[in-house]
Amino acid sequence: MCALQQAPLFAISGFAVDQGAVVLTGLILAPEGDADAVRVDAAPGIAFEFDYPLPNPHAAEVYWYWPNAAASAFRIRISLADSTHVGPAFRFRVSFRGRGDDAVECLRTTILLPKDLGAMQTFPGSPALRRVHTYNTIGNVVCHGYSDAHRIVEIAHGHGFDPATGKVLDWGCGHGRVTRYLRMLGANGPLHGIDIDHQNVEWAQRHLADITFADGPLMPPTRYRAGQFDLIFGISVMTHLAVEVQRTWLEELRRILKPGGLALLTFTGDSAVAFSSRFLDRAWLDEYKTTGRGPDSPNSDLSGIVSDPAYYRNVKQTAAVAAEVCREQFSVEAIHPCMFGYQDLLVLRSPRRPRRRAPSA
Ligand SMILES: C[S@@+](CC[C@H](N)C(=O)[O-])C[C@H]1O[C@@H](n2cnc3c(N)ncnc32)[C@H](O)[C@@H]1O
């Protein structure tokens, strides 16, 4: 299984406010299980304690293949009274000795904890909340959503997107878990969100006034006119669509993107398979390893919400296989494994010139 997930990894599982401190908890799988290879840095002015490694019996079950997973929990305790840090968020960076320090690796391992917690904790109740993101606490949803929004802006910017003016679509936006933070992270152009979950769309329309939300169809086309978006991102949307459905949506995303526009899409590949391996049988894993795809399974999260009960699925494909499908419509500019939780990110560019139609006979 280590052959599938080789990179060390960290994940946040919760945060809480406790007696003048903010406490972040989660797990870090250290390289080869060596806790000394891990360090955590914070922006100047943040007074914090880092406790690691702590016991983590649950992780030992899930990450059975990772050395010392039973001692992989961490706790970061930020003292509010002693912190002089100014700015909207506490920023931490987990790094691993001997691993690259490039901008992408930094983004992958950066945690941003927004300080304006009161303003950021408006969400629909469960199960609408849970359909979007499995969570332990609302704090977890906030922390992940804010950090994911930061990653989207930074990565898109790195590929030439101008946050000051660019028009953005969050495809499969849910209740705006990520989109809601884009403005405060410098995205000042028009922001749109679309989803097939009409309950969450309706909630988002009522609560997130500076974003335009719309109900979307299960299958294209959308109502958006051609060539209007500079950036479309879809976090954990393709991961729920059968490959043939992915194909039709890739064509639609290309249609509504400007020529040369950017699509950032996540897929569930090796890290996600490694993470869920204890639920997968040998035949499933063999097929995944041989073909780069595992058999899909139905996902009932949207039952009663969408008309076709077979539409929403759990789909796993390696980044290489996902890239092959995407190349039918886009050029693939980058693949970032394990960038959003356990999901891989593909950075796609729509053709700069419209495709020529084949001459009719
Ligand atoms: C796992 S949730 C992720 C939501 C959101 N992207 C986030 O990261 O918080 C997947 C979302 O994709 C939506 N979805 C699935 N297929 C879709 C489609 N064809 N068009 C728009 N939304 C879709 C689902 O309704 C759900 O809200």
mmCIF file of C-alpha atoms and ligand atoms in Angstrom:
data_model
loop_
_atom_site.group_PDB
_atom_site.id
_atom_site.type_symbol
_atom_site.label_atom_id
_atom_site.label_comp_id
_atom_site.label_asym_id
_atom_site.label_seq_id
_atom_site.Cartn_x
_atom_site.Cartn_y
_atom_site.Cartn_z
ATOM 1 C CA MET A 1 0.000 0.000 0.000
ATOM 2 C CA CYS A 2 2.930 2.332 0.637
ATOM 3 C CA ALA A 3 3.520 1.968 -3.081
ATOM 4 C CA LEU A 4 0.323 3.989 -3.516
ATOM 5 C CA GLN A 5 0.930 6.616 -0.871
ATOM 6 C CA GLN A 6 4.580 7.426 -0.429
ATOM 7 C CA ALA A 7 4.432 11.054 0.624
ATOM 8 C CA PRO A 8 4.135 11.949 4.295
ATOM 9 C CA LEU A 9 0.945 13.717 5.053
ATOM 10 C CA PHE A 10 -0.895 15.871 7.518
ATOM 11 C CA ALA A 11 -4.593 16.465 8.091
ATOM 12 C CA ILE A 12 -6.588 18.641 10.448
ATOM 13 C CA SER A 13 -9.430 16.976 12.249
ATOM 14 C CA GLY A 14 -10.734 19.777 14.418
ATOM 15 C CA PHE A 15 -10.239 23.007 16.185
ATOM 16 C CA ALA A 16 -11.743 24.514 19.287
ATOM 17 C CA VAL A 17 -11.528 27.631 21.395
ATOM 18 C CA ASP A 18 -10.515 26.726 24.927
ATOM 19 C CA GLN A 19 -9.661 29.098 27.800
ATOM 20 C CA GLY A 20 -8.055 31.897 25.817
ATOM 21 C CA ALA A 21 -6.446 29.528 23.361
ATOM 22 C CA VAL A 22 -7.291 28.127 19.954
ATOM 23 C CA VAL A 23 -6.492 24.444 19.741
ATOM 24 C CA LEU A 24 -5.914 22.736 16.410
ATOM 25 C CA THR A 25 -5.773 18.961 16.306
ATOM 26 C CA GLY A 26 -5.031 16.461 13.589
ATOM 27 C CA LEU A 27 -2.572 13.918 12.364
ATOM 28 C CA ILE A 28 0.832 13.913 10.764
ATOM 29 C CA LEU A 29 2.252 10.827 9.118
ATOM 30 C CA ALA A 30 5.972 11.462 9.401
ATOM 31 C CA PRO A 31 8.416 10.243 6.745
ATOM 32 C CA GLU A 32 9.165 6.606 7.627
ATOM 33 C CA GLY A 33 7.345 7.200 10.898
ATOM 34 C CA ASP A 34 10.191 9.390 12.188
ATOM 35 C CA ALA A 35 8.604 12.121 14.323
ATOM 36 C CA ASP A 36 11.898 14.054 14.449
ATOM 37 C CA ALA A 37 11.602 14.710 10.730
ATOM 38 C CA VAL A 38 8.557 16.945 11.266
ATOM 39 C CA ARG A 39 8.570 20.629 12.084
ATOM 40 C CA VAL A 40 5.902 23.264 12.354
ATOM 41 C CA ASP A 41 6.509 26.958 11.737
ATOM 42 C CA ALA A 42 4.112 29.813 12.236
ATOM 43 C CA ALA A 43 3.968 33.359 10.968
ATOM 44 C CA PRO A 44 5.737 35.885 13.272
ATOM 45 C CA GLY A 45 3.763 36.975 16.337
ATOM 46 C CA ILE A 46 1.896 33.692 16.818
ATOM 47 C CA ALA A 47 2.569 32.252 20.276
ATOM 48 C CA PHE A 48 1.978 28.515 20.074
ATOM 49 C CA GLU A 49 2.894 25.127 21.465
ATOM 50 C CA PHE A 50 3.199 22.081 19.233
ATOM 51 C CA ASP A 51 2.669 18.657 20.807
ATOM 52 C CA TYR A 52 3.644 15.706 18.662
ATOM 53 C CA PRO A 53 3.627 12.729 18.464
ATOM 54 C CA LEU A 54 0.546 11.880 20.542
ATOM 55 C CA PRO A 55 -1.323 8.542 20.631
ATOM 56 C CA ASN A 56 -3.672 7.937 17.697
ATOM 57 C CA PRO A 57 -5.204 4.430 17.816
ATOM 58 C CA HIS A 58 -7.791 5.237 15.129
ATOM 59 C CA ALA A 59 -5.065 6.272 12.680
ATOM 60 C CA ALA A 60 -3.316 2.986 13.303
ATOM 61 C CA GLU A 61 -6.372 1.251 11.818
ATOM 62 C CA VAL A 62 -6.836 3.534 8.824
ATOM 63 C CA TYR A 63 -3.135 3.953 8.005
ATOM 64 C CA TRP A 64 -2.209 0.376 8.852
ATOM 65 C CA TYR A 65 0.539 0.524 6.233
ATOM 66 C CA TRP A 66 2.302 3.614 7.681
ATOM 67 C CA PRO A 67 5.075 3.176 10.311
ATOM 68 C CA ASN A 68 4.174 4.590 13.747
ATOM 69 C CA ALA A 69 0.681 5.692 12.693
ATOM 70 C CA ALA A 70 -0.393 4.772 16.231
ATOM 71 C CA ALA A 71 1.573 7.819 17.428
ATOM 72 C CA SER A 72 0.636 10.364 14.777
ATOM 73 C CA ALA A 73 -1.724 12.847 16.470
ATOM 74 C CA PHE A 74 -0.692 16.475 16.953
ATOM 75 C CA ARG A 75 -2.036 19.425 18.879
ATOM 76 C CA ILE A 76 -1.216 23.080 18.226
ATOM 77 C CA ARG A 77 -2.271 25.402 21.002
ATOM 78 C CA ILE A 78 -2.279 29.107 20.112
ATOM 79 C CA SER A 79 -2.305 31.522 23.034
ATOM 80 C CA LEU A 80 -4.539 34.438 22.057
ATOM 81 C CA ALA A 81 -3.275 36.665 24.868
ATOM 82 C CA ASP A 82 0.378 36.205 23.935
ATOM 83 C CA SER A 83 -0.023 36.421 20.159
ATOM 84 C CA THR A 84 0.785 39.800 18.656
ATOM 85 C CA HIS A 85 0.185 38.637 15.115
ATOM 86 C CA VAL A 86 -1.894 40.954 12.922
ATOM 87 C CA GLY A 87 -3.753 39.820 9.809
ATOM 88 C CA PRO A 88 -6.924 37.865 9.141
ATOM 89 C CA ALA A 89 -5.627 34.325 9.744
ATOM 90 C CA PHE A 90 -3.113 32.326 11.741
ATOM 91 C CA ARG A 91 -0.803 30.604 9.307
ATOM 92 C CA PHE A 92 1.112 27.402 10.049
ATOM 93 C CA ARG A 93 3.365 25.352 7.858
ATOM 94 C CA VAL A 94 4.156 21.701 8.406
ATOM 95 C CA SER A 95 7.400 20.618 6.781
ATOM 96 C CA PHE A 96 9.229 17.347 6.496
ATOM 97 C CA ARG A 97 13.007 17.050 6.637
ATOM 98 C CA GLY A 98 14.477 16.167 3.299
ATOM 99 C CA ARG A 99 11.427 17.121 1.250
ATOM 100 C CA GLY A 100 11.148 19.933 -1.280
ATOM 101 C CA ASP A 101 10.366 23.456 -0.174
ATOM 102 C CA ASP A 102 8.871 24.756 -3.415
ATOM 103 C CA ALA A 103 5.745 26.903 -3.559
ATOM 104 C CA VAL A 104 3.451 23.977 -4.327
ATOM 105 C CA GLU A 105 4.744 21.890 -1.433
ATOM 106 C CA CYS A 106 4.230 24.936 0.840
ATOM 107 C CA LEU A 107 0.633 25.296 -0.285
ATOM 108 C CA ARG A 108 -0.043 21.631 0.297
ATOM 109 C CA THR A 109 1.233 21.806 3.840
ATOM 110 C CA THR A 110 -0.049 25.205 4.943
ATOM 111 C CA ILE A 111 -2.886 25.558 7.418
ATOM 112 C CA LEU A 112 -4.739 28.852 7.602
ATOM 113 C CA LEU A 113 -6.919 29.381 10.596
ATOM 114 C CA PRO A 114 -9.216 32.385 10.110
ATOM 115 C CA LYS A 115 -9.505 34.627 13.146
ATOM 116 C CA ASP A 116 -12.925 36.044 12.369
ATOM 117 C CA LEU A 117 -14.632 32.875 13.516
ATOM 118 C CA GLY A 118 -18.004 34.448 14.297
ATOM 119 C CA ALA A 119 -18.467 35.742 10.775
ATOM 120 C CA MET A 120 -17.397 32.517 9.193
ATOM 121 C CA GLN A 121 -19.507 29.970 10.974
ATOM 122 C CA THR A 122 -22.863 30.416 9.230
ATOM 123 C CA PHE A 123 -23.714 27.095 7.626
ATOM 124 C CA PRO A 124 -26.820 25.101 6.809
ATOM 125 C CA GLY A 125 -27.692 22.386 9.313
ATOM 126 C CA SER A 126 -26.929 18.717 8.816
ATOM 127 C CA PRO A 127 -27.453 16.758 6.542
ATOM 128 C CA ALA A 128 -27.101 19.593 3.983
ATOM 129 C CA LEU A 129 -23.808 20.579 5.591
ATOM 130 C CA ARG A 130 -22.526 17.037 5.636
ATOM 131 C CA ARG A 131 -23.365 16.366 1.988
ATOM 132 C CA VAL A 132 -20.638 18.827 1.103
ATOM 133 C CA HIS A 133 -17.850 17.886 3.447
ATOM 134 C CA THR A 134 -17.653 15.201 6.092
ATOM 135 C CA TYR A 135 -16.645 17.013 9.231
ATOM 136 C CA ASN A 136 -16.041 16.612 12.942
ATOM 137 C CA THR A 137 -16.822 20.178 13.899
ATOM 138 C CA ILE A 138 -17.873 23.382 12.184
ATOM 139 C CA GLY A 139 -14.396 24.656 12.991
ATOM 140 C CA ASN A 140 -13.013 21.901 10.819
ATOM 141 C CA VAL A 141 -15.235 22.976 7.909
ATOM 142 C CA VAL A 142 -14.100 26.586 8.309
ATOM 143 C CA CYS A 143 -10.420 25.771 8.554
ATOM 144 C CA HIS A 144 -10.447 23.430 5.536
ATOM 145 C CA GLY A 145 -12.695 25.691 3.473
ATOM 146 C CA TYR A 146 -10.539 28.753 4.090
ATOM 147 C CA SER A 147 -7.291 26.892 3.454
ATOM 148 C CA ASP A 148 -8.748 25.350 0.261
ATOM 149 C CA ALA A 149 -9.864 28.778 -0.978
ATOM 150 C CA HIS A 150 -6.341 30.047 -0.373
ATOM 151 C CA ARG A 151 -4.913 27.146 -2.392
ATOM 152 C CA ILE A 152 -7.305 27.819 -5.284
ATOM 153 C CA VAL A 153 -6.373 31.503 -5.476
ATOM 154 C CA GLU A 154 -2.629 30.865 -5.183
ATOM 155 C CA ILE A 155 -2.484 28.045 -7.697
ATOM 156 C CA ALA A 156 -4.692 29.841 -10.230
ATOM 157 C CA HIS A 157 -2.615 32.994 -9.794
ATOM 158 C CA GLY A 158 0.530 30.955 -10.401
ATOM 159 C CA HIS A 159 -0.992 29.929 -13.761
ATOM 160 C CA GLY A 160 -1.729 33.499 -14.848
ATOM 161 C CA PHE A 161 -5.231 34.046 -13.420
ATOM 162 C CA ASP A 162 -5.761 37.628 -12.239
ATOM 163 C CA PRO A 163 -7.750 37.530 -8.980
ATOM 164 C CA ALA A 164 -8.395 41.280 -9.113
ATOM 165 C CA THR A 165 -10.645 41.021 -12.161
ATOM 166 C CA GLY A 166 -11.118 37.379 -13.179
ATOM 167 C CA LYS A 167 -14.587 35.873 -13.411
ATOM 168 C CA VAL A 168 -14.817 32.655 -11.401
ATOM 169 C CA LEU A 169 -17.182 29.683 -11.300
ATOM 170 C CA ASP A 170 -17.206 27.229 -8.401
ATOM 171 C CA TRP A 171 -18.622 24.165 -10.156
ATOM 172 C CA GLY A 172 -20.273 21.933 -7.545
ATOM 173 C CA CYS A 173 -20.144 24.692 -4.941
ATOM 174 C CA GLY A 174 -22.346 23.024 -2.287
ATOM 175 C CA HIS A 175 -23.118 25.654 0.351
ATOM 176 C CA GLY A 176 -20.132 27.763 -0.668
ATOM 177 C CA ARG A 177 -17.719 26.063 1.742
ATOM 178 C CA VAL A 178 -14.807 27.422 -0.330
ATOM 179 C CA THR A 179 -16.245 30.217 -2.498
ATOM 180 C CA ARG A 180 -17.385 32.225 0.505
ATOM 181 C CA TYR A 181 -13.747 33.026 1.373
ATOM 182 C CA LEU A 182 -12.526 34.028 -2.080
ATOM 183 C CA ARG A 183 -13.322 37.746 -1.684
ATOM 184 C CA MET A 184 -11.351 38.076 1.521
ATOM 185 C CA LEU A 185 -8.444 36.343 -0.233
ATOM 186 C CA GLY A 186 -8.324 38.963 -2.968
ATOM 187 C CA ALA A 187 -10.680 37.615 -5.663
ATOM 188 C CA ASN A 188 -12.518 40.775 -6.655
ATOM 189 C CA GLY A 189 -14.051 39.780 -9.974
ATOM 190 C CA PRO A 190 -17.551 38.291 -10.378
ATOM 191 C CA LEU A 191 -18.023 35.052 -8.394
ATOM 192 C CA HIS A 192 -20.507 32.341 -9.383
ATOM 193 C CA GLY A 193 -21.429 28.983 -7.897
ATOM 194 C CA ILE A 194 -23.524 26.180 -9.359
ATOM 195 C CA ASP A 195 -24.685 22.895 -7.885
ATOM 196 C CA ILE A 196 -27.248 20.123 -8.456
ATOM 197 C CA ASP A 197 -28.093 20.183 -4.730
ATOM 198 C CA HIS A 198 -30.954 22.698 -4.830
ATOM 199 C CA GLN A 199 -31.232 22.843 -1.020
ATOM 200 C CA ASN A 200 -27.654 23.982 -0.603
ATOM 201 C CA VAL A 201 -27.945 26.377 -3.563
ATOM 202 C CA GLU A 202 -31.035 27.923 -2.039
ATOM 203 C CA TRP A 203 -29.261 28.273 1.329
ATOM 204 C CA ALA A 204 -26.223 29.861 -0.321
ATOM 205 C CA GLN A 205 -28.395 32.303 -2.282
ATOM 206 C CA ARG A 206 -29.952 33.500 0.967
ATOM 207 C CA HIS A 207 -26.785 33.745 3.023
ATOM 208 C CA LEU A 208 -23.863 34.609 0.751
ATOM 209 C CA ALA A 209 -24.973 37.796 -0.917
ATOM 210 C CA ASP A 210 -21.904 38.749 -2.938
ATOM 211 C CA ILE A 211 -21.849 35.503 -4.950
ATOM 212 C CA THR A 212 -24.308 34.504 -7.678
ATOM 213 C CA PHE A 213 -25.537 30.949 -7.140
ATOM 214 C CA ALA A 214 -27.551 28.819 -9.565
ATOM 215 C CA ASP A 215 -29.169 25.391 -9.701
ATOM 216 C CA GLY A 216 -27.427 23.207 -12.219
ATOM 217 C CA PRO A 217 -28.507 20.263 -14.363
ATOM 218 C CA LEU A 218 -27.232 16.714 -13.906
ATOM 219 C CA MET A 219 -26.068 16.754 -17.489
ATOM 220 C CA PRO A 220 -24.934 19.708 -19.633
ATOM 221 C CA PRO A 221 -25.607 22.250 -20.915
ATOM 222 C CA THR A 222 -25.715 24.857 -18.175
ATOM 223 C CA ARG A 223 -27.332 28.216 -18.822
ATOM 224 C CA TYR A 224 -24.000 30.014 -18.933
ATOM 225 C CA ARG A 225 -23.113 31.527 -22.262
ATOM 226 C CA ALA A 226 -19.976 30.319 -24.002
ATOM 227 C CA GLY A 227 -16.546 31.699 -23.211
ATOM 228 C CA GLN A 228 -17.297 33.744 -20.108
ATOM 229 C CA PHE A 229 -15.231 32.408 -17.192
ATOM 230 C CA ASP A 230 -11.546 32.992 -16.550
ATOM 231 C CA LEU A 231 -11.394 30.287 -13.891
ATOM 232 C CA ILE A 232 -13.584 27.300 -13.072
ATOM 233 C CA PHE A 233 -12.764 25.121 -10.105
ATOM 234 C CA GLY A 234 -14.449 21.917 -8.982
ATOM 235 C CA ILE A 235 -13.370 20.408 -5.676
ATOM 236 C CA SER A 236 -14.551 16.826 -5.225
ATOM 237 C CA VAL A 237 -17.074 16.929 -8.068
ATOM 238 C CA MET A 238 -15.411 14.765 -10.742
ATOM 239 C CA THR A 239 -14.746 12.352 -7.887
ATOM 240 C CA HIS A 240 -18.492 11.596 -7.916
ATOM 241 C CA LEU A 241 -19.137 11.252 -11.654
ATOM 242 C CA ALA A 242 -18.819 8.191 -13.867
ATOM 243 C CA VAL A 243 -16.134 8.638 -16.501
ATOM 244 C CA GLU A 244 -18.611 9.068 -19.368
ATOM 245 C CA VAL A 245 -20.363 11.789 -17.361
ATOM 246 C CA GLN A 246 -16.988 13.398 -16.621
ATOM 247 C CA ARG A 247 -16.392 13.559 -20.382
ATOM 248 C CA THR A 248 -19.600 15.458 -21.089
ATOM 249 C CA TRP A 249 -18.872 17.887 -18.255
ATOM 250 C CA LEU A 250 -15.326 18.496 -19.424
ATOM 251 C CA GLU A 251 -16.739 19.506 -22.783
ATOM 252 C CA GLU A 252 -19.198 21.870 -21.087
ATOM 253 C CA LEU A 253 -16.529 23.389 -18.840
ATOM 254 C CA ARG A 254 -14.413 24.051 -21.900
ATOM 255 C CA ARG A 255 -17.402 25.659 -23.649
ATOM 256 C CA ILE A 256 -18.087 28.149 -20.859
ATOM 257 C CA LEU A 257 -14.428 28.966 -20.160
ATOM 258 C CA LYS A 258 -12.771 31.751 -22.101
ATOM 259 C CA PRO A 259 -10.259 30.502 -24.654
ATOM 260 C CA GLY A 260 -7.068 30.074 -22.626
ATOM 261 C CA GLY A 261 -9.094 29.959 -19.377
ATOM 262 C CA LEU A 262 -8.154 27.769 -16.451
ATOM 263 C CA ALA A 263 -9.938 24.798 -14.869
ATOM 264 C CA LEU A 264 -8.793 23.380 -11.525
ATOM 265 C CA LEU A 265 -10.377 19.987 -10.900
ATOM 266 C CA THR A 266 -9.752 17.405 -8.217
ATOM 267 C CA PHE A 267 -9.786 13.628 -8.642
ATOM 268 C CA THR A 268 -9.444 10.810 -6.174
ATOM 269 C CA GLY A 269 -6.348 8.776 -6.991
ATOM 270 C CA ASP A 270 -3.542 7.042 -5.142
ATOM 271 C CA SER A 271 -3.668 8.892 -1.818
ATOM 272 C CA ALA A 272 -7.422 8.494 -1.551
ATOM 273 C CA VAL A 273 -7.153 4.799 -2.376
ATOM 274 C CA ALA A 274 -4.439 4.337 0.232
ATOM 275 C CA PHE A 275 -6.541 6.245 2.773
ATOM 276 C CA SER A 276 -9.610 4.069 2.177
ATOM 277 C CA SER A 277 -7.713 0.838 1.603
ATOM 278 C CA ARG A 278 -9.104 -0.962 4.612
ATOM 279 C CA PHE A 279 -12.548 -0.810 2.962
ATOM 280 C CA LEU A 280 -11.347 -2.087 -0.418
ATOM 281 C CA ASP A 281 -11.004 -5.737 -1.312
ATOM 282 C CA ARG A 282 -8.183 -7.412 -3.157
ATOM 283 C CA ALA A 283 -10.109 -7.639 -6.473
ATOM 284 C CA TRP A 284 -10.845 -3.893 -6.365
ATOM 285 C CA LEU A 285 -7.216 -3.038 -5.667
ATOM 286 C CA ASP A 286 -5.960 -5.360 -8.397
ATOM 287 C CA GLU A 287 -8.212 -3.689 -10.939
ATOM 288 C CA TYR A 288 -7.109 -0.226 -9.816
ATOM 289 C CA LYS A 289 -3.450 -1.163 -10.029
ATOM 290 C CA THR A 290 -3.863 -2.748 -13.465
ATOM 291 C CA THR A 291 -6.104 -0.192 -15.163
ATOM 292 C CA GLY A 292 -5.666 2.973 -13.082
ATOM 293 C CA ARG A 293 -9.380 2.894 -12.184
ATOM 294 C CA GLY A 294 -11.320 1.066 -9.548
ATOM 295 C CA PRO A 295 -14.923 -0.017 -10.076
ATOM 296 C CA ASP A 296 -17.297 2.850 -9.135
ATOM 297 C CA SER A 297 -19.742 2.470 -6.297
ATOM 298 C CA PRO A 298 -22.999 4.331 -5.725
ATOM 299 C CA ASN A 299 -23.027 7.192 -3.234
ATOM 300 C CA SER A 300 -26.363 7.824 -1.557
ATOM 301 C CA ASP A 301 -25.571 11.328 -0.203
ATOM 302 C CA LEU A 302 -27.839 12.999 -2.773
ATOM 303 C CA SER A 303 -30.688 10.521 -2.644
ATOM 304 C CA GLY A 304 -33.963 12.421 -2.502
ATOM 305 C CA ILE A 305 -32.126 15.508 -3.786
ATOM 306 C CA VAL A 306 -31.394 14.527 -7.394
ATOM 307 C CA SER A 307 -33.736 12.688 -9.752
ATOM 308 C CA ASP A 308 -31.365 9.906 -10.833
ATOM 309 C CA PRO A 309 -30.281 7.763 -7.868
ATOM 310 C CA ALA A 310 -27.423 6.230 -9.867
ATOM 311 C CA TYR A 311 -25.879 9.577 -10.846
ATOM 312 C CA TYR A 312 -23.792 10.343 -7.747
ATOM 313 C CA ARG A 313 -20.953 7.873 -7.330
ATOM 314 C CA ASN A 314 -17.604 7.259 -5.685
ATOM 315 C CA VAL A 315 -15.077 7.267 -8.489
ATOM 316 C CA LYS A 316 -11.377 6.610 -8.151
ATOM 317 C CA GLN A 317 -8.846 6.987 -10.936
ATOM 318 C CA THR A 318 -5.128 7.655 -10.915
ATOM 319 C CA ALA A 319 -4.022 11.173 -11.778
ATOM 320 C CA ALA A 320 -2.545 9.792 -15.007
ATOM 321 C CA VAL A 321 -5.882 8.277 -16.057
ATOM 322 C CA ALA A 322 -7.757 11.451 -15.083
ATOM 323 C CA ALA A 323 -5.273 13.475 -17.137
ATOM 324 C CA GLU A 324 -5.914 11.247 -20.170
ATOM 325 C CA VAL A 325 -9.650 11.967 -19.968
ATOM 326 C CA CYS A 326 -9.044 15.712 -19.470
ATOM 327 C CA ARG A 327 -6.693 15.914 -22.471
ATOM 328 C CA GLU A 328 -9.676 15.257 -24.741
ATOM 329 C CA GLN A 329 -10.693 18.904 -24.053
ATOM 330 C CA PHE A 330 -7.808 20.652 -22.309
ATOM 331 C CA SER A 331 -4.085 20.769 -22.036
ATOM 332 C CA VAL A 332 -2.852 19.564 -18.665
ATOM 333 C CA GLU A 333 -0.504 22.179 -17.162
ATOM 334 C CA ALA A 334 0.172 20.494 -13.831
ATOM 335 C CA ILE A 335 -0.783 17.599 -11.605
ATOM 336 C CA HIS A 336 -0.490 18.125 -7.844
ATOM 337 C CA PRO A 337 -0.964 14.855 -5.945
ATOM 338 C CA CYS A 338 -2.778 14.992 -2.623
ATOM 339 C CA MET A 339 -3.356 18.751 -2.761
ATOM 340 C CA PHE A 340 -6.919 18.998 -1.413
ATOM 341 C CA GLY A 341 -7.231 16.568 1.465
ATOM 342 C CA TYR A 342 -6.437 13.239 -0.203
ATOM 343 C CA GLN A 343 -7.454 14.447 -3.631
ATOM 344 C CA ASP A 344 -5.174 15.173 -6.561
ATOM 345 C CA LEU A 345 -5.473 18.449 -8.436
ATOM 346 C CA LEU A 346 -5.277 18.791 -12.214
ATOM 347 C CA VAL A 347 -4.570 22.248 -13.619
ATOM 348 C CA LEU A 348 -6.144 22.462 -17.070
ATOM 349 C CA ARG A 349 -5.957 25.100 -19.786
ATOM 350 C CA SER A 350 -8.692 25.470 -22.368
ATOM 351 C CA PRO A 351 -7.508 25.800 -25.966
ATOM 352 C CA ARG A 352 -6.545 29.379 -26.808
ATOM 353 C CA ARG A 353 -8.279 29.121 -30.153
ATOM 354 C CA PRO A 354 -11.663 27.549 -30.802
ATOM 355 C CA ARG A 355 -11.356 24.079 -32.277
ATOM 356 C CA ARG A 356 -11.804 23.869 -35.999
ATOM 357 C CA ARG A 357 -14.775 21.834 -37.068
ATOM 358 C CA ALA A 358 -14.024 19.075 -39.534
ATOM 359 C CA PRO A 359 -15.060 20.260 -43.021
ATOM 360 C CA SER A 360 -18.372 18.753 -44.015
ATOM 361 C CA ALA A 361 -18.288 16.423 -46.962
HETATM 362 C C1 LIG B 1 -18.229 16.440 -2.101
HETATM 363 S S1 LIG B 1 -19.218 17.785 -2.500
HETATM 364 C C2 LIG B 1 -18.015 19.096 -2.614
HETATM 365 C C3 LIG B 1 -18.639 20.454 -2.595
HETATM 366 C C4 LIG B 1 -17.698 21.644 -2.768
HETATM 367 N N1 LIG B 1 -17.029 21.591 -4.033
HETATM 368 C C5 LIG B 1 -16.718 21.712 -1.640
HETATM 369 O O1 LIG B 1 -15.536 21.378 -1.858
HETATM 370 O O2 LIG B 1 -17.082 22.092 -0.559
HETATM 371 C C6 LIG B 1 -19.607 17.512 -4.215
HETATM 372 C C7 LIG B 1 -20.597 18.525 -4.730
HETATM 373 O O3 LIG B 1 -20.705 18.408 -6.148
HETATM 374 C C8 LIG B 1 -22.049 18.599 -6.502
HETATM 375 N N2 LIG B 1 -22.239 18.071 -7.873
HETATM 376 C C9 LIG B 1 -22.136 16.792 -8.301
HETATM 377 N N3 LIG B 1 -22.333 16.730 -9.619
HETATM 378 C C10 LIG B 1 -22.540 17.996 -10.047
HETATM 379 C C11 LIG B 1 -22.793 18.581 -11.313
HETATM 380 N N4 LIG B 1 -22.890 17.850 -12.431
HETATM 381 N N5 LIG B 1 -22.948 19.920 -11.392
HETATM 382 C C12 LIG B 1 -22.869 20.686 -10.279
HETATM 383 N N6 LIG B 1 -22.646 20.183 -9.044
HETATM 384 C C13 LIG B 1 -22.467 18.849 -8.931
HETATM 385 C C14 LIG B 1 -22.801 17.888 -5.396
HETATM 386 O O4 LIG B 1 -24.135 18.254 -5.297
HETATM 387 C C15 LIG B 1 -21.984 18.321 -4.160
HETATM 388 O O5 LIG B 1 -22.449 19.538 -3.625
#
